[in-house]
Every structure is written in C-alpha cells, then in structure tokens.
Amino acid sequence: DGGITQSPKYLFRKEGQNVTLSCEQNLNHDAMYWYRQDPGQGLRLIYYSQIVNDFQKGDIAEGYSVSREKKESFPLTVTSAQKNPTAFYLCASSIQAGEGTDTQYFGPGTRLTVL
Amino acid sequence: RKEVEQDPGPFNVPEGATVAFNCTYSNSASQSFFWYRQDCRKEPKLLMSVYSSGNEDGRFTAQLNRASQYISLLIRDSKLSDSATYLCVVPNAGNNRKLIWGLGTSLAVNP
C-alpha cells in the first residue's frame, strides 16, 4: 500500500527529554512537511523539505530539528528547548511537480504529551 | 483581512439538508485552493482542489469568487458521515510551496 506512516501514534515524554517522531512515505514524493496542531488553532508549519539533504524552517521551528537523508524519510526531533511540546504532530508530503502549489497528503499523526 | 478566515460554526443540519461554508482569503494572487476534511483526532484528508472557477465531485461543489476573494463549499443531501471539520487552505503569498490553513468549520449532521 502506498502512503505515509508516522510512528508512534501516541508518545509520552518527561519534561527535559528530546524525542524523535518518525515519518516515512513510499509515494515517491519530493517534498515533505511537519506541522503541529493545537486545539482551536490551525495547522502550523514547523519545517519542510523540498529535496533530499535540504530543508527550510517553517513558521514555528524553534525547539525542533529535522533531517532529510533519504527521500522517503523526514524525522522530527522535539528538543527540550521547545516550550510547549504537547500537541498533535502531522507529517505530510507532496509530489512537487512544476511551479504551482501541490496537494499535500498526510500521515495519521503522532500525539505527543509531555508529562 | 486575515490570510484565511472561516466561520467556525458549528453548523448543525438534519440529514438530507444542503449546507454551504464560505472561506475568505487575502492573497489575491492565489491560483489554487483546497478543501480538506478532518475528523476528530485524525489527520486532514483532501476533499477537493480548486484551480479555476470551481469544482464538483458528487454531492460536493466548490466555487471560487476571485473578485470577492472567497471560496465556498456546498454539500448537498448531507449524510451523517459528513460530520467533520472542513478546512480551507490557500497558498502562502510569499511562497506558494507553503500553505495557510484556516481554523476550520465544524459540521454536525443529525439524524
């Protein structure tokens, strides 16, 4: 089956710990994205990557880091510097054909709770 | 004007009703728009893309009004399974690879 997978579905961490969220896609998409969603707020872009070994900060990158060593994978690390890490984290990908805006497809998300 | 603005609702409608949501946007240069639906505690799923004046897919119709800078989503013959939050999405004015997400309109279809 083609798609985007995220793991784990639920994650609990203690304050002060770093944690890495996994995102894998087998759609052969060039671009990948990380968003967070908080109650009552729209999706906010954390980081995105348009090509392997390259990524850009989104609107709320502070306290997060990413890597894009393979086309299929775009892991997100939530560091202890992130002040309010409890949120629903969504990974997306898009084919990125041409200069226009491409449809983004989402994984099932990881719900992170900091205790 | 906000980059993307939606009426949060909730819209409560009976089964079989027709319901319409509006979404206003500020970037007059936007060429493409999207409607996603999101079920509670799930990921957003693409409902419809809008690239010209509108799009239709079964019971769902999206219309674009560039002059007034709004897009609408019309749902005919509402089903219980249509209950969800509907997200309006437009490209970022400075970088069309980035999307601006509305807060969503909540729809509850009642038996």
XYZ file of N, CA and C in Angstrom, chain B residues 4-85:
246
model
N -6.510 33.659 5.845
C -7.600 32.722 5.585
C -8.579 32.828 6.746
N -9.837 32.961 6.440
C -10.824 33.089 7.511
C -12.052 32.244 7.201
N -12.465 31.492 8.211
C -13.649 30.653 8.083
C -14.571 30.871 9.276
N -15.842 30.699 9.053
C -16.810 30.694 10.143
C -16.624 29.380 10.902
N -16.322 29.432 12.194
C -16.044 28.188 12.921
C -17.263 27.292 13.126
N -18.466 27.866 12.995
C -19.672 27.094 13.263
C -19.876 26.923 14.761
N -20.461 25.832 15.242
C -20.801 24.666 14.441
C -22.086 24.849 13.629
N -22.116 24.158 12.503
C -23.317 24.070 11.702
C -23.996 22.752 12.073
N -25.218 22.850 12.541
C -25.998 21.654 12.859
C -27.114 21.553 11.842
N -27.099 20.485 11.046
C -28.110 20.341 9.996
C -28.694 18.937 10.054
N -29.939 18.774 9.584
C -30.516 17.429 9.537
C -30.013 16.684 8.309
N -30.077 15.379 8.361
C -29.734 14.562 7.196
C -30.530 15.017 5.991
N -29.890 15.050 4.840
C -30.563 15.431 3.615
C -30.524 16.921 3.310
N -30.086 17.706 4.271
C -30.042 19.160 4.064
C -28.887 19.546 3.151
N -28.984 20.747 2.621
C -27.888 21.351 1.876
C -27.239 22.398 2.769
N -25.930 22.385 2.824
C -25.221 23.331 3.680
C -24.053 23.924 2.904
N -23.760 25.178 3.183
C -22.660 25.858 2.481
C -21.762 26.569 3.476
N -20.460 26.471 3.217
C -19.469 27.177 4.034
C -18.717 28.149 3.136
N -18.364 29.272 3.711
C -17.531 30.226 2.985
C -16.160 30.340 3.617
N -15.205 30.731 2.790
C -13.836 30.949 3.261
C -13.311 32.174 2.515
N -12.837 33.160 3.245
C -12.253 34.342 2.602
C -10.733 34.285 2.720
N -10.052 34.850 1.729
C -8.596 34.830 1.736
C -8.073 36.197 1.314
N -6.823 36.474 1.686
C -6.289 37.814 1.445
C -5.356 37.893 0.242
N -4.743 36.767 -0.154
C -3.773 36.796 -1.235
C -4.469 36.756 -2.583
N -4.589 37.908 -3.233
C -5.319 37.978 -4.493
C -4.602 37.236 -5.622
N -3.336 36.909 -5.424
C -2.572 36.210 -6.463
C -2.707 34.694 -6.386
N -3.399 34.188 -5.391
C -3.542 32.737 -5.227
C -4.183 32.117 -6.454
N -3.615 31.000 -6.907
C -4.132 30.311 -8.087
C -4.812 29.002 -7.754
N -4.503 28.461 -6.603
C -5.083 27.171 -6.242
C -5.547 27.193 -4.802
N -6.561 26.415 -4.538
C -7.178 26.378 -3.222
C -7.571 24.935 -2.928
N -7.716 24.652 -1.647
C -8.031 23.285 -1.266
C -9.064 23.283 -0.151
N -9.909 22.285 -0.182
C -10.768 21.958 0.957
C -10.349 20.582 1.465
N -10.086 20.519 2.756
C -9.796 19.254 3.416
C -10.892 19.006 4.450
N -11.135 17.746 4.773
C -11.975 17.441 5.912
C -11.113 16.763 6.970
N -11.451 17.056 8.207
C -10.707 16.451 9.301
C -11.703 15.912 10.326
N -11.622 14.620 10.566
C -12.427 14.003 11.607
C -11.710 14.176 12.945
N -12.475 14.058 14.000
C -11.947 14.303 15.335
C -10.725 13.427 15.613
N -9.613 14.049 15.970
C -8.383 13.373 16.355
C -7.752 12.554 15.214
N -8.064 12.962 13.976
C -7.488 12.298 12.804
C -6.747 13.327 11.951
N -6.065 12.823 10.916
C -5.365 13.717 10.024
C -6.316 14.347 9.007
N -5.955 15.522 8.461
C -6.766 16.114 7.385
C -6.682 15.251 6.134
N -7.806 15.165 5.430
C -7.831 14.428 4.160
C -8.379 15.335 3.080
N -7.748 15.279 1.924
C -8.157 16.146 0.829
C -9.570 15.823 0.389
N -10.392 16.866 0.326
C -11.745 16.719 -0.192
C -11.803 17.179 -1.645
N -11.195 18.332 -1.905
C -11.319 18.916 -3.228
C -10.244 19.969 -3.457
N -9.717 20.002 -4.683
C -8.825 21.077 -5.103
C -9.623 22.014 -6.001
N -9.291 23.290 -5.967
C -9.997 24.273 -6.796
C -8.950 25.100 -7.512
N -8.933 25.016 -8.850
C -7.909 25.729 -9.605
C -8.487 26.811 -10.516
N -9.755 26.696 -10.859
C -10.354 27.718 -11.725
C -11.599 28.240 -11.026
N -12.690 28.309 -11.694
C -13.873 28.915 -11.087
C -14.545 28.004 -10.080
N -14.272 26.716 -10.194
C -14.906 25.812 -9.258
C -14.640 24.368 -9.593
N -15.237 23.501 -8.795
C -15.043 22.067 -8.971
C -16.249 21.355 -8.372
N -16.591 20.223 -8.958
C -17.724 19.460 -8.427
C -17.345 17.994 -8.351
N -17.727 17.360 -7.253
C -17.445 15.936 -7.075
C -18.608 15.343 -6.304
N -19.538 14.764 -7.058
C -20.706 14.159 -6.422
C -21.554 15.190 -5.699
N -21.704 15.017 -4.424
C -22.539 15.927 -3.630
C -21.814 17.204 -3.221
N -20.574 17.285 -3.531
C -19.745 18.408 -3.092
C -19.411 19.334 -4.271
N -19.618 20.633 -4.049
C -19.284 21.628 -5.063
C -18.488 22.747 -4.410
N -17.374 23.072 -5.005
C -16.577 24.207 -4.542
C -16.655 25.291 -5.595
N -16.862 26.520 -5.170
C -16.906 27.643 -6.105
C -15.930 28.712 -5.654
N -15.298 29.326 -6.631
C -14.299 30.344 -6.383
C -14.787 31.680 -6.901
N -14.736 32.695 -6.079
C -15.071 34.050 -6.491
C -13.818 34.903 -6.294
N -13.070 35.104 -7.373
C -11.789 35.819 -7.273
C -11.999 37.305 -6.962
N -13.070 37.871 -7.511
C -13.301 39.309 -7.305
C -13.507 39.623 -5.830
N -14.250 38.759 -5.158
C -14.530 38.979 -3.740
C -13.589 38.193 -2.836
N -12.729 37.394 -3.439
C -11.714 36.615 -2.712
C -12.344 35.705 -1.663
N -13.244 34.864 -2.160
C -13.731 33.816 -1.276
C -13.981 32.550 -2.080
N -13.905 31.441 -1.368
C -14.289 30.157 -1.939
C -15.361 29.554 -1.048
N -16.260 28.848 -1.653
C -17.348 28.238 -0.903
C -17.342 26.741 -1.124
N -17.888 26.040 -0.170
C -18.069 24.597 -0.274
C -19.534 24.305 -0.014
N -20.174 23.657 -0.987
C -21.586 23.305 -0.874
C -21.695 21.793 -0.751
N -22.428 21.352 0.246
C -22.675 19.921 0.427
C -24.170 19.690 0.281
N -24.525 18.877 -0.702
C -25.950 18.567 -0.920
C -26.278 17.225 -0.288
N -27.552 17.042 0.071
C -28.018 15.756 0.596
C -27.070 15.246 1.702
N -26.930 16.025 2.729
C -25.973 15.714 3.796
C -26.192 14.332 4.387
N -25.090 13.651 4.661
C -25.110 12.332 5.306
C -24.524 12.470 6.712
N -24.879 11.521 7.559
C -24.301 11.509 8.904
C -22.775 11.479 8.835
N -22.258 10.774 7.835
C -20.805 10.630 7.704
C -20.113 11.912 7.257
N -20.883 12.929 6.892
C -20.272 14.219 6.530
C -19.882 15.020 7.758
N -20.301 14.593 8.929
C -19.964 15.304 10.164
C -18.452 15.311 10.342
N -17.874 16.499 10.368
C -16.418 16.660 10.431
C -16.120 18.151 10.505
N -14.840 18.473 10.537
C -14.407 19.862 10.409
C -13.839 20.041 9.009
